[in-house]
Protein backbone atom coordinates (compact mmCIF):
# COMPACT_ATOMS: atom_id res chain seq x y z
CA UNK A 1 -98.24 12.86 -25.86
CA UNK A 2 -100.76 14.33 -27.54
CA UNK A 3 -100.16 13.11 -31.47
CA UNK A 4 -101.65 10.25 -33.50
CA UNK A 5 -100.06 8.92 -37.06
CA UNK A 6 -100.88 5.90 -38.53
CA UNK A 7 -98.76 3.19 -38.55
CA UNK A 8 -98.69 0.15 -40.92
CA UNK A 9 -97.89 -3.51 -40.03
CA UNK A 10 -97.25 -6.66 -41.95
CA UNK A 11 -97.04 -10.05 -40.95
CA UNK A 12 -95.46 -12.60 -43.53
CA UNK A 13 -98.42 -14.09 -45.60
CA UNK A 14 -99.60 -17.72 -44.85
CA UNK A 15 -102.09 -20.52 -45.92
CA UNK A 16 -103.65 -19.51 -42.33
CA UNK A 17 -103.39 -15.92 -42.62
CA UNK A 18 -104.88 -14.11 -45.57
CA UNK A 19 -105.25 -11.04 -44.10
CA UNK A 20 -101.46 -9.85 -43.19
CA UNK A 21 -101.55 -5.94 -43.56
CA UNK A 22 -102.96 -4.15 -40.56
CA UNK A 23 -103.81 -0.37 -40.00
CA UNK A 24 -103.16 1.50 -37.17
CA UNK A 25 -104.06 4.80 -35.14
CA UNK A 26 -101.09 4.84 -32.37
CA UNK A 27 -100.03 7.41 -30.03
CA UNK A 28 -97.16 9.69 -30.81
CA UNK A 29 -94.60 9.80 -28.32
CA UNK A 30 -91.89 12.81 -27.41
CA UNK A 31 -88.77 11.89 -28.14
CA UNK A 32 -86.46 10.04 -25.82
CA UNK A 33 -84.08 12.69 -23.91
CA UNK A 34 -80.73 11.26 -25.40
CA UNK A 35 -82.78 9.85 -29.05
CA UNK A 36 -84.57 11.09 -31.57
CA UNK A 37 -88.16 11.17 -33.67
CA UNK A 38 -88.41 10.52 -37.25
CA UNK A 39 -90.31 11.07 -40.27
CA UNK A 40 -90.79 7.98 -42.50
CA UNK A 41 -90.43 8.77 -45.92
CA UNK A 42 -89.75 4.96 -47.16
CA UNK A 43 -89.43 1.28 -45.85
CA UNK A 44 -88.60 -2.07 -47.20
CA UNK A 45 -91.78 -4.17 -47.27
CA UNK A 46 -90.65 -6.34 -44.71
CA UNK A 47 -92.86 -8.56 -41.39
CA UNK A 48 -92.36 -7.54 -37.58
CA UNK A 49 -90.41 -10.71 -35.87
CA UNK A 50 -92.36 -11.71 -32.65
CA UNK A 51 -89.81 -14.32 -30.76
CA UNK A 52 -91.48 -14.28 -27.75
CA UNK A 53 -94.74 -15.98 -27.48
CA UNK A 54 -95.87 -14.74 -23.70
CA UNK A 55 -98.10 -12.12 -25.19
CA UNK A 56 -101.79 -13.29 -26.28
CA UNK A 57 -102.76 -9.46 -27.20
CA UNK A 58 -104.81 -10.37 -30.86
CA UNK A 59 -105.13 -8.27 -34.16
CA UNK A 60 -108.75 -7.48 -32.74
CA UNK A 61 -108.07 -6.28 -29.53
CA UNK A 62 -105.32 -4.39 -31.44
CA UNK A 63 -107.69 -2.87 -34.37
CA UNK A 64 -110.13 -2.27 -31.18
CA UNK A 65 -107.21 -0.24 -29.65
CA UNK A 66 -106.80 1.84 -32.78
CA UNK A 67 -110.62 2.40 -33.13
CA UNK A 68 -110.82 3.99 -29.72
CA UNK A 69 -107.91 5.97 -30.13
CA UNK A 70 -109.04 8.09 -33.27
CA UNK A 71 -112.47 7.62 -31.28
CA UNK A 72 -110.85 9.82 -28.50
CA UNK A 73 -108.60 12.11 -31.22
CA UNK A 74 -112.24 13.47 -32.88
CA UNK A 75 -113.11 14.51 -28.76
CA UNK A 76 -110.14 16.72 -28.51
CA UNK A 77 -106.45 16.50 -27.53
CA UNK A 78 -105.68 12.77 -25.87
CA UNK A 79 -104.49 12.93 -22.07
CA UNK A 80 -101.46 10.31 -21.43
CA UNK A 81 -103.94 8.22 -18.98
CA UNK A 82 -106.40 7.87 -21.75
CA UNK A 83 -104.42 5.93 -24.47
CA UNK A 84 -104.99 2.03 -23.35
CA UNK A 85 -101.83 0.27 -23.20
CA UNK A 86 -100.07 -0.67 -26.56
CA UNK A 87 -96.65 -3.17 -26.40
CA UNK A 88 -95.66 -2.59 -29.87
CA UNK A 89 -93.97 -6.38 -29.50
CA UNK A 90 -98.16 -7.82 -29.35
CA UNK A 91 -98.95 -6.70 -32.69
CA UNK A 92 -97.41 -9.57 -34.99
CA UNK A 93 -96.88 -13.31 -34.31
CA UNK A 94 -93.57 -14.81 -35.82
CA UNK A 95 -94.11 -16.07 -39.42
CA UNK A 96 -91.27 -17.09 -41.52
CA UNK A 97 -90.33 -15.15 -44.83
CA UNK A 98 -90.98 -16.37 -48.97
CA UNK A 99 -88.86 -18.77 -49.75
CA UNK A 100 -86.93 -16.09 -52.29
CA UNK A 101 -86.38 -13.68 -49.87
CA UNK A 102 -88.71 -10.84 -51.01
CA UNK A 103 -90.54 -10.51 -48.04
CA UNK A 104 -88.79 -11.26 -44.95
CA UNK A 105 -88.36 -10.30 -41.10
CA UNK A 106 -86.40 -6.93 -40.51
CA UNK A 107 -87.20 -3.46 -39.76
CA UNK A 108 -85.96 -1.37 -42.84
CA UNK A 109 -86.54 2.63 -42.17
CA UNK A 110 -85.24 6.09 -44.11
CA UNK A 111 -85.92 9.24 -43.39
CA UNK A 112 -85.26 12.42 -41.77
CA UNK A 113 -85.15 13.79 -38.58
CA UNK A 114 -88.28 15.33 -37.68
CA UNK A 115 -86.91 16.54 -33.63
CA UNK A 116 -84.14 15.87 -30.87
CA UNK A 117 -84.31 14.71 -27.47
CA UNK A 118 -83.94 17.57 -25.14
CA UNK A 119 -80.66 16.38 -23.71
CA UNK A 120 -79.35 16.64 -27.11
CA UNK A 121 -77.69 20.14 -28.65
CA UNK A 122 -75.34 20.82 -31.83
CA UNK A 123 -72.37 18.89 -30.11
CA UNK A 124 -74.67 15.77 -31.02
CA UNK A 125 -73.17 15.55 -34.47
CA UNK A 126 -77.10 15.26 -35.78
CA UNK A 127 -79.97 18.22 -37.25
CA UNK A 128 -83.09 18.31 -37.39
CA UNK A 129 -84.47 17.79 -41.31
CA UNK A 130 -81.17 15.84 -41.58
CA UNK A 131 -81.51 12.11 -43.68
CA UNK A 132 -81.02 9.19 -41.84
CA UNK A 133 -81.56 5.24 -41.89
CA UNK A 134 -82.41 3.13 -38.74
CA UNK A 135 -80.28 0.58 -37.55
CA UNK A 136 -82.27 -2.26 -36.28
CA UNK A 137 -82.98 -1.95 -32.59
CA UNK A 138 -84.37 -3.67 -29.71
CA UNK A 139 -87.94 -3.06 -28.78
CA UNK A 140 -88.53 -1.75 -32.59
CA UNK A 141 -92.08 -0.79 -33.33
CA UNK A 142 -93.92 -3.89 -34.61
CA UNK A 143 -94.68 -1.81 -37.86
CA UNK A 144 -93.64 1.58 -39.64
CA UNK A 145 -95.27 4.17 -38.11
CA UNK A 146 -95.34 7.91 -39.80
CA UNK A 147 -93.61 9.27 -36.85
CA UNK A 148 -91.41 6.99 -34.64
CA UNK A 149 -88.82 7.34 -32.01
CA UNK A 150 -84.98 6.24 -31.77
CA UNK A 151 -83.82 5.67 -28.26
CA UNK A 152 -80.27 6.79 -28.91
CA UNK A 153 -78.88 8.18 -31.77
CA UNK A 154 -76.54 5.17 -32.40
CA UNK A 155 -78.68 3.58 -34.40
CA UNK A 156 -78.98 6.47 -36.60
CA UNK A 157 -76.78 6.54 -39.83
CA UNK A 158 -76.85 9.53 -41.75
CA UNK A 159 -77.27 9.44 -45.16
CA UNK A 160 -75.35 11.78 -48.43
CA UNK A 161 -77.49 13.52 -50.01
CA UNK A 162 -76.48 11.97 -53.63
CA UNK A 163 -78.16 8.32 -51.91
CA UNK A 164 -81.51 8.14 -52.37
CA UNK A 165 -83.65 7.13 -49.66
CA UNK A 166 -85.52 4.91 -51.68
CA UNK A 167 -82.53 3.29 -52.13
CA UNK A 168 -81.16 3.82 -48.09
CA UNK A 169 -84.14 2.26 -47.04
CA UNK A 170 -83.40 -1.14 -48.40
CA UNK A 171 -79.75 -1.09 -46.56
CA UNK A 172 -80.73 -1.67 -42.88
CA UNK A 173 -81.90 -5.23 -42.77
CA UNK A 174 -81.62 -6.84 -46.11
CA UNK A 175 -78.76 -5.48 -47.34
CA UNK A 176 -76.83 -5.60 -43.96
CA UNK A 177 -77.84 -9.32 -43.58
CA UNK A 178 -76.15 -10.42 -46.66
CA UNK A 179 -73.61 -8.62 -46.48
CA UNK A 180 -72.86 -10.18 -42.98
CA UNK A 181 -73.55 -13.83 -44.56
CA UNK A 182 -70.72 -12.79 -47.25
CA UNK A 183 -68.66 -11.56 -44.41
CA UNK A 184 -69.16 -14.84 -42.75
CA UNK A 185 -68.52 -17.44 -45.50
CA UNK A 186 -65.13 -14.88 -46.03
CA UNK A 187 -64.19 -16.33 -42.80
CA UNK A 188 -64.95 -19.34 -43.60
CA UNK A 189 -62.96 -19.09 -47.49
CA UNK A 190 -59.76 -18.12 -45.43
CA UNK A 191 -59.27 -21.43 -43.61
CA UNK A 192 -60.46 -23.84 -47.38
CA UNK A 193 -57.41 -21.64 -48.42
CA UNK A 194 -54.56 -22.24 -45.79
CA UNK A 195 -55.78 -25.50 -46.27
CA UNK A 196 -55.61 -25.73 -50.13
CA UNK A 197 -53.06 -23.48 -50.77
CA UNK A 198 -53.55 -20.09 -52.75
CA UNK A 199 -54.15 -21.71 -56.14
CA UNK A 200 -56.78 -23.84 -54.27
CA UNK A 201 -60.21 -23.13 -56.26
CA UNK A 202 -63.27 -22.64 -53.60
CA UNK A 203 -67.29 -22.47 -54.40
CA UNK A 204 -69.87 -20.49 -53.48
CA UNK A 205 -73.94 -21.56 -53.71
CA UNK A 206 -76.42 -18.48 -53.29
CA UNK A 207 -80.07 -19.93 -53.60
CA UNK A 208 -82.70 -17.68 -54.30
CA UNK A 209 -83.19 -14.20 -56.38
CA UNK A 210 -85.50 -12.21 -54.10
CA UNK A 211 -83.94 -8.97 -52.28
CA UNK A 212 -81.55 -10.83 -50.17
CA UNK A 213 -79.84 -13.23 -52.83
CA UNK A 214 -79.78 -9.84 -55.12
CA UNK A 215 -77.87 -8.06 -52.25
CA UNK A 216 -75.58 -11.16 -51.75
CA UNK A 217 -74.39 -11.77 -55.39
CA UNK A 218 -73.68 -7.74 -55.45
CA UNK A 219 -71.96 -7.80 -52.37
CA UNK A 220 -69.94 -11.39 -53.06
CA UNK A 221 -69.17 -9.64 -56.26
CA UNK A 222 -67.73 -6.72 -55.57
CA UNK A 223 -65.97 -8.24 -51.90
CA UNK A 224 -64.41 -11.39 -53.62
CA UNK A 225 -64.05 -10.81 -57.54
CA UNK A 226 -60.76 -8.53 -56.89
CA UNK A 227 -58.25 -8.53 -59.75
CA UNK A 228 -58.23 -12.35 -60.88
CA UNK A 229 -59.90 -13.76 -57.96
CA UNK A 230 -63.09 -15.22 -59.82
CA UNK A 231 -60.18 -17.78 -60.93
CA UNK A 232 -59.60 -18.72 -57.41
CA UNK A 233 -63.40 -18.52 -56.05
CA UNK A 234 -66.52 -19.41 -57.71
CA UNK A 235 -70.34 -18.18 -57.46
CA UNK A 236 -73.30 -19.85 -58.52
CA UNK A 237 -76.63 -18.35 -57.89
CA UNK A 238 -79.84 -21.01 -58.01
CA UNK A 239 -82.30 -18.59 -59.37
CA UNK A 240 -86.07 -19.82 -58.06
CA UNK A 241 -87.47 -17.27 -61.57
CA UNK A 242 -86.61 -16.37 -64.28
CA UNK A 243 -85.32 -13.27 -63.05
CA UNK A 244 -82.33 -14.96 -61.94
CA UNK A 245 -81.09 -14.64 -66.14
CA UNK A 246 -80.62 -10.85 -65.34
CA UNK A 247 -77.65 -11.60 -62.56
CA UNK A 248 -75.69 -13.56 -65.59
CA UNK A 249 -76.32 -10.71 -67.47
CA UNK A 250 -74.77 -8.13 -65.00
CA UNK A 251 -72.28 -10.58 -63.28
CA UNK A 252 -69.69 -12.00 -65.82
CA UNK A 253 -67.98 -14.56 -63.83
CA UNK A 254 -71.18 -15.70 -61.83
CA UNK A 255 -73.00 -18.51 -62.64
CA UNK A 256 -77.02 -19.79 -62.73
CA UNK A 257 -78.63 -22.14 -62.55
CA UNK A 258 -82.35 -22.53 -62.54
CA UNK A 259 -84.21 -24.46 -59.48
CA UNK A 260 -87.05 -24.97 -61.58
CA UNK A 261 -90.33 -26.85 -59.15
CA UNK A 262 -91.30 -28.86 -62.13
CA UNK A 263 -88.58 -31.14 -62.19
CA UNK A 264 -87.45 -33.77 -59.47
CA UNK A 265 -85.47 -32.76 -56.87
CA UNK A 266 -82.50 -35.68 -58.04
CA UNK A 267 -82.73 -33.34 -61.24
CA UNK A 268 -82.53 -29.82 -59.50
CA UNK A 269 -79.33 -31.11 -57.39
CA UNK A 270 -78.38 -32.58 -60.61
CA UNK A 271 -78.32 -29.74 -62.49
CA UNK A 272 -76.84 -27.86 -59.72
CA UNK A 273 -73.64 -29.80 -59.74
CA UNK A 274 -73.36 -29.55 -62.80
CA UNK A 275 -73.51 -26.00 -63.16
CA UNK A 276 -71.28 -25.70 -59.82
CA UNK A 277 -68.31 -28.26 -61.73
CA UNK A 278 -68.85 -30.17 -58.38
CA UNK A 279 -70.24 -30.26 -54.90
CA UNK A 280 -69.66 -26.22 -53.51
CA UNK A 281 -67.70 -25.42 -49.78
CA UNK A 282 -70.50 -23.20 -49.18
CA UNK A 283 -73.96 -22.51 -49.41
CA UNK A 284 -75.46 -19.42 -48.13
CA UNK A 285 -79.36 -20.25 -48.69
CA UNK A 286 -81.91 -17.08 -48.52
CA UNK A 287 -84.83 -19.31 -49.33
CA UNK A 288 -84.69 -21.05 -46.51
CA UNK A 289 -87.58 -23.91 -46.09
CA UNK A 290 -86.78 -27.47 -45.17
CA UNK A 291 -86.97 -28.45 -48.71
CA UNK A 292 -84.38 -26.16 -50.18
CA UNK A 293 -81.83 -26.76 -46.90
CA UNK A 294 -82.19 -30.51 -47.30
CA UNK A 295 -81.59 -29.60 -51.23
CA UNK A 296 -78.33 -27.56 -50.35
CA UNK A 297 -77.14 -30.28 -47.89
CA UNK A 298 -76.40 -32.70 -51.23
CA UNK A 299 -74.60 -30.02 -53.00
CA UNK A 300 -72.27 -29.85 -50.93
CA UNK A 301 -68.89 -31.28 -49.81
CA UNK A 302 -68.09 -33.23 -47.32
CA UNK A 303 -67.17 -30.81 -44.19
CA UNK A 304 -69.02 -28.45 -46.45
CA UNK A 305 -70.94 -24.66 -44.55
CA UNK A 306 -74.45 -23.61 -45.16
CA UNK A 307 -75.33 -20.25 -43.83
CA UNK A 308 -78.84 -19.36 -43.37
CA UNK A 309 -80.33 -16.36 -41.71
CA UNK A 310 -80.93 -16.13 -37.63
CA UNK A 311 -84.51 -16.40 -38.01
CA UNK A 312 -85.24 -19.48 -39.66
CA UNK A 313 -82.00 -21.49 -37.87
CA UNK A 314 -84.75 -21.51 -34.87
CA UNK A 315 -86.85 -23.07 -36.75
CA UNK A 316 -84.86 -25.24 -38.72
CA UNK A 317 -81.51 -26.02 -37.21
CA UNK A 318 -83.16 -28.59 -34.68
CA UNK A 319 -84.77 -30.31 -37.42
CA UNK A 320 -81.80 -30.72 -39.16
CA UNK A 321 -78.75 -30.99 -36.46
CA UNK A 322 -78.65 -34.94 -36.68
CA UNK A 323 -78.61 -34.80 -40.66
CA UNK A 324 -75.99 -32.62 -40.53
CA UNK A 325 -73.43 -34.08 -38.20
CA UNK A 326 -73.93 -37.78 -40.59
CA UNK A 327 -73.16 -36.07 -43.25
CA UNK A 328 -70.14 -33.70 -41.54
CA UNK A 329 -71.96 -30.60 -42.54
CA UNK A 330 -72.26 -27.73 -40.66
CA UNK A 331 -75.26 -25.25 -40.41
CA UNK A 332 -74.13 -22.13 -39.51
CA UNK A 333 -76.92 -18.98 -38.14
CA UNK A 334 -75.76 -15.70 -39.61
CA UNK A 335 -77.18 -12.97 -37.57
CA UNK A 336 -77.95 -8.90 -38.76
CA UNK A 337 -74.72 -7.26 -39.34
CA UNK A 338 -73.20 -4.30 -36.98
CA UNK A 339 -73.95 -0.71 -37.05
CA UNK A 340 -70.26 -0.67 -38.39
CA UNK A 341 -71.35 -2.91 -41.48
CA UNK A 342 -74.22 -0.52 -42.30
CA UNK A 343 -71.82 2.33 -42.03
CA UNK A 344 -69.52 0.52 -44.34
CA UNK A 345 -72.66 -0.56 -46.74
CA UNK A 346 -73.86 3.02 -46.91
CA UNK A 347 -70.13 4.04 -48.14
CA UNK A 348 -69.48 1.31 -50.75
CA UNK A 349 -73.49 1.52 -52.44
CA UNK A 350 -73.05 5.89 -51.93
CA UNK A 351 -69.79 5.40 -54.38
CA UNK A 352 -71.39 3.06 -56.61
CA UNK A 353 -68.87 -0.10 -55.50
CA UNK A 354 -72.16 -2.09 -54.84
CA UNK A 355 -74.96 -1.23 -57.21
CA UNK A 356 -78.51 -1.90 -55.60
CA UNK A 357 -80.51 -4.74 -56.84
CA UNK A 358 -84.03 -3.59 -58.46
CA UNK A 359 -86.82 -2.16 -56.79
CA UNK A 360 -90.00 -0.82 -57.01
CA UNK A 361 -91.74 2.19 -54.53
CA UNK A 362 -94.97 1.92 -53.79
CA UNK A 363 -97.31 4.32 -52.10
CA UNK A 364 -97.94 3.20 -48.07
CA UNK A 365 -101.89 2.82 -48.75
CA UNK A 366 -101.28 0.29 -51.25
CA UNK A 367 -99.36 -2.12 -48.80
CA UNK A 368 -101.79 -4.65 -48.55
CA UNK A 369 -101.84 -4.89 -52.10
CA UNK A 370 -97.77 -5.11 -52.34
CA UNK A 371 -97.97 -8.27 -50.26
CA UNK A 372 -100.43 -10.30 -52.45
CA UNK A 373 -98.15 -9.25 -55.52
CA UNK A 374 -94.95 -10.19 -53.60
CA UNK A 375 -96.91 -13.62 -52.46
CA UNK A 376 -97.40 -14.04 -56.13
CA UNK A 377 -93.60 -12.88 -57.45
CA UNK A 378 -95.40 -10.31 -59.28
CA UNK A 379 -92.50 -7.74 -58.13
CA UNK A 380 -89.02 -8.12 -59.28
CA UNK A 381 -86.61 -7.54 -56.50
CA UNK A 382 -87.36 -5.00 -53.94
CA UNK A 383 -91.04 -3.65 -52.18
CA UNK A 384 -90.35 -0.31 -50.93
CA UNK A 385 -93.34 2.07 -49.22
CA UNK A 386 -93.57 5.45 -49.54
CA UNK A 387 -94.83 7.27 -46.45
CA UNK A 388 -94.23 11.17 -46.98
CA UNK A 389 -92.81 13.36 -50.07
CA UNK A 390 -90.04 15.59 -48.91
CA UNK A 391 -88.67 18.42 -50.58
C-alpha cells in the first residue's frame, strides 16, 4: 500500500456548515482477494450518510491526516505502519438532503475496472478496463476517491457500452431509490384495486423536481402508464421550480402543480387538490422536511400512504407517528432498492424505456462550487463529477 489519490467528500450544506466540500490525500489500498479496484470516471454529487454518532474524529484532524500523508508521499514510497489510521465512516456527520432532492445521501459511482483481486481469474465473469457502476455497499468510502476498492464483485454491475457513464453514474442511488419508492406504492396500488375494483381510479402525489422526483415521474411513467392505464391511475407532480413545467411537457397524462413558498400553505394544499381532482392514495415525498410531510398529510385520504426515503423517516417518522395514526395515515420508509433493481434499471434506461432526467457534468475540482449552485437551484436536475477522461 504504497499509492495516494485524492479523494473528494461532501457533506449536505447547512446554516451551520458553510464549508461542506473537503479534499483529501488517502492511502490506496490493493484490492480485496475476492473484489476489485476502480477508476472513477464520474459520480452523482451526492453527501456521505454518517448514522452512527460514536466517532468524534473532526474535519481537522481529518485535513491534518491528509496533510501528513502527502507530507510523507514527497519523502518517498509510504510503509503500511506509517499511514495514521483513517475510518472512512469519521469523515462526514449525518446531514439531511435539499428539500428537492438534488443533493442527497447515497454513494453514486461509474467507472471501470482498474485491477482484480488475486483470487479472482477469467471464470469471474469481470475484465480489467471493463465499465461498471457500484452498488451501494456497507462500509462505503465516506467520499469518491480516484481509486477505490469493491469488496466483492456483487456490487459491481457492468455497464453496455452504448450507456454512458455519465449517465450510469446517476443509477446507483438516486435512480434505484425511486424506482424502489414506485415499486413500493405498486404494492400498495394493488390492494386500493381489489378493493375498488378494476375501474377503481387511484392517485399518485410526487413532491419535488430535483434528481429523485425526475427519476420517479420517469419511472411511474413508464411502470404504470401501460396501454390505457393513465385512465385508471393518476400522477401529479408538486414542482418546488419552475422546472417542474418541463415534466408536463414530456409527460402527457401527468399533472403539476406548483408549490409555490409565497403563498399560504391553506393555498398550496388548496391548489394541490385541486389539481389532484381530490385528496391522492399516495404520496411519495422526495422533499422531505417537516413542512412539506405535514403538507402531504392533508392531501391525502383517509387510510391514505406517504413514502419517504430511509434517511429522513429517522428523523421524521417519530415526530410525526402520533399525527399520523389521528388522522389513519400511514408513513411508510422506503429503503435503496436491490442489486436486482439496479440490474433491471440499467436494462430499461440502456433501451431507452426510461429516459434519464437532465444533468449536467462537472469537472471534480469544481465540486465545492457545484454545491453552492445546487444550494442555490442554480442546476437543473442532476450534479455529476468528472474524475478521469477515458478513451
Amino acid at each position: 500500500m504504497n499509492k495516494l489519490c485524492k479523494q473528494v467528500s461532501i457533506e449536505s450544506p447547512s446554516l451551520h456548515n458553510k464549508e461542506c466540500v473537503f479534499n483529501f490525500i488517502v492511502p490506496v489500498p490493493d484490492p480485496p482477494p475476492k473484489g476489485a479496484r476502480i477508476l472513477v470516471v464520474y459520480a452523482g454529487a451526492c453527501y456521505h450518510s454518517q448514522r452512527q454518532s460514536s466517532y468524534s474524529t473532526s474535519m481537522s484532524n481529518v485535513s491534518n491526516i491528509s496533510a501528513e500523508l502527502a507530507e510523507l508521499a514527497q519523502q518517498g514510497p509510504i510503509e503500511t505502519q506509517q499511514i495514521p489510521p483513517l475510518n472512512p465512516q469519521q469523515i462526514s456527520p449525518a446531514h439531511y438532503g435539499m428539500r428537492d432532492g438534488a443533493l442527497y445521501p447515497g454513494f453514486e459511482v461509474a467507472g471501470v475496472i482498474e485491477s482484480l483481486g488475486s483470487d479472482l481469474d477469467e471464470s469471474c465473469g469481470f475484465t480489467v478496463g471493463q465499465r461498471v457502476i457500484l452498488y451501494p455497499f456497507n462500509d462505503a468510502p465516506a467520499g469518491y476517491s480516484e481509486l477505490m476498492v469493491v469488496p466483492e464483485m456483487k456490487y459491481i454491475i457492468p455497464i453496455p457500452e452504448d450507456l454512458p457513464l455519465a449517465v450510469a453514474a446517476m443509477l446507483p442511488t438516486g435512480a434505484l431509490l425511486a424506482m424502489n419508492a414506485v415499486l413500493s406504492a405498486h404494492k400498495l396500488l394493488e390492494k386500493l384495486f381489489k378493493e375498488r375494483g378494476p375501474k377503481g381510479v387511484c392517485k399518485i402525489l410526487i413532491v419535488g423536481t430535483g434528481g429523485l422526483a425526475l427519476w420517479a415521474v420517469r419511472i411511474a411513467a413508464q411502470h404504470f402508464y401501460q396501454g390505457d392505464c393513465h385512465e385508471t391511475i393518476k400522477i401529479t407532480v408538486a414542482s418546488l421550480r419552475d422546472e417542474g413545467l418541463s415534466v408536463a411537457k414530456d409527460f402527457e397524462h401527468v399533472n403539476v402543480v406548483q408549490w409555490n413558498e409565497d403563498l399560504y400553505e391553506k393555498q398550496i394544499v388548496e391548489r394541490t387538490l385541486d389539481a389532484c381532482e381530490g385528496p391522492v392514495d399516495i404520496v411519495i415525498d422526495f422533499c422531505t422536511t417537516s413542512r412539506s410531510l405535514h403538507r402531504s398529510m392533508q392531501c391525502l385520504t383517509k387510510g391514505g400512504n406517504i413514502l419517504i426515503g430511509e434517511e429522513v423517516a429517522e428523523k421524521l417518522l417519530p415526530k410525526f407517528s402520533r399525527r399520523a395514526h389521528e388522522k389513519d395515515i400511514n408513513i411508510q420508509a422506503v429503503p435503496i432498492g436491490t442489486i436486482e433493481q439496479l440490474h433491471e434499471l440499467v436494462k430499461l434506461v440502456t433501451s431507452g424505456e426510461i429516459k434519464p432526467p437532465p444533468h449536467s457534468v462537472f469537472p471534480s475540482e469544481e465540486a465545492s462550487e457545484v454545491v453552492k449552485k445546487l444550494a442555490h437551484s442554480e442546476i437543473p436536475g442532476r450534479a455529476i463529477l468528472k474524475f478521469h477522461d477515458i478513451a
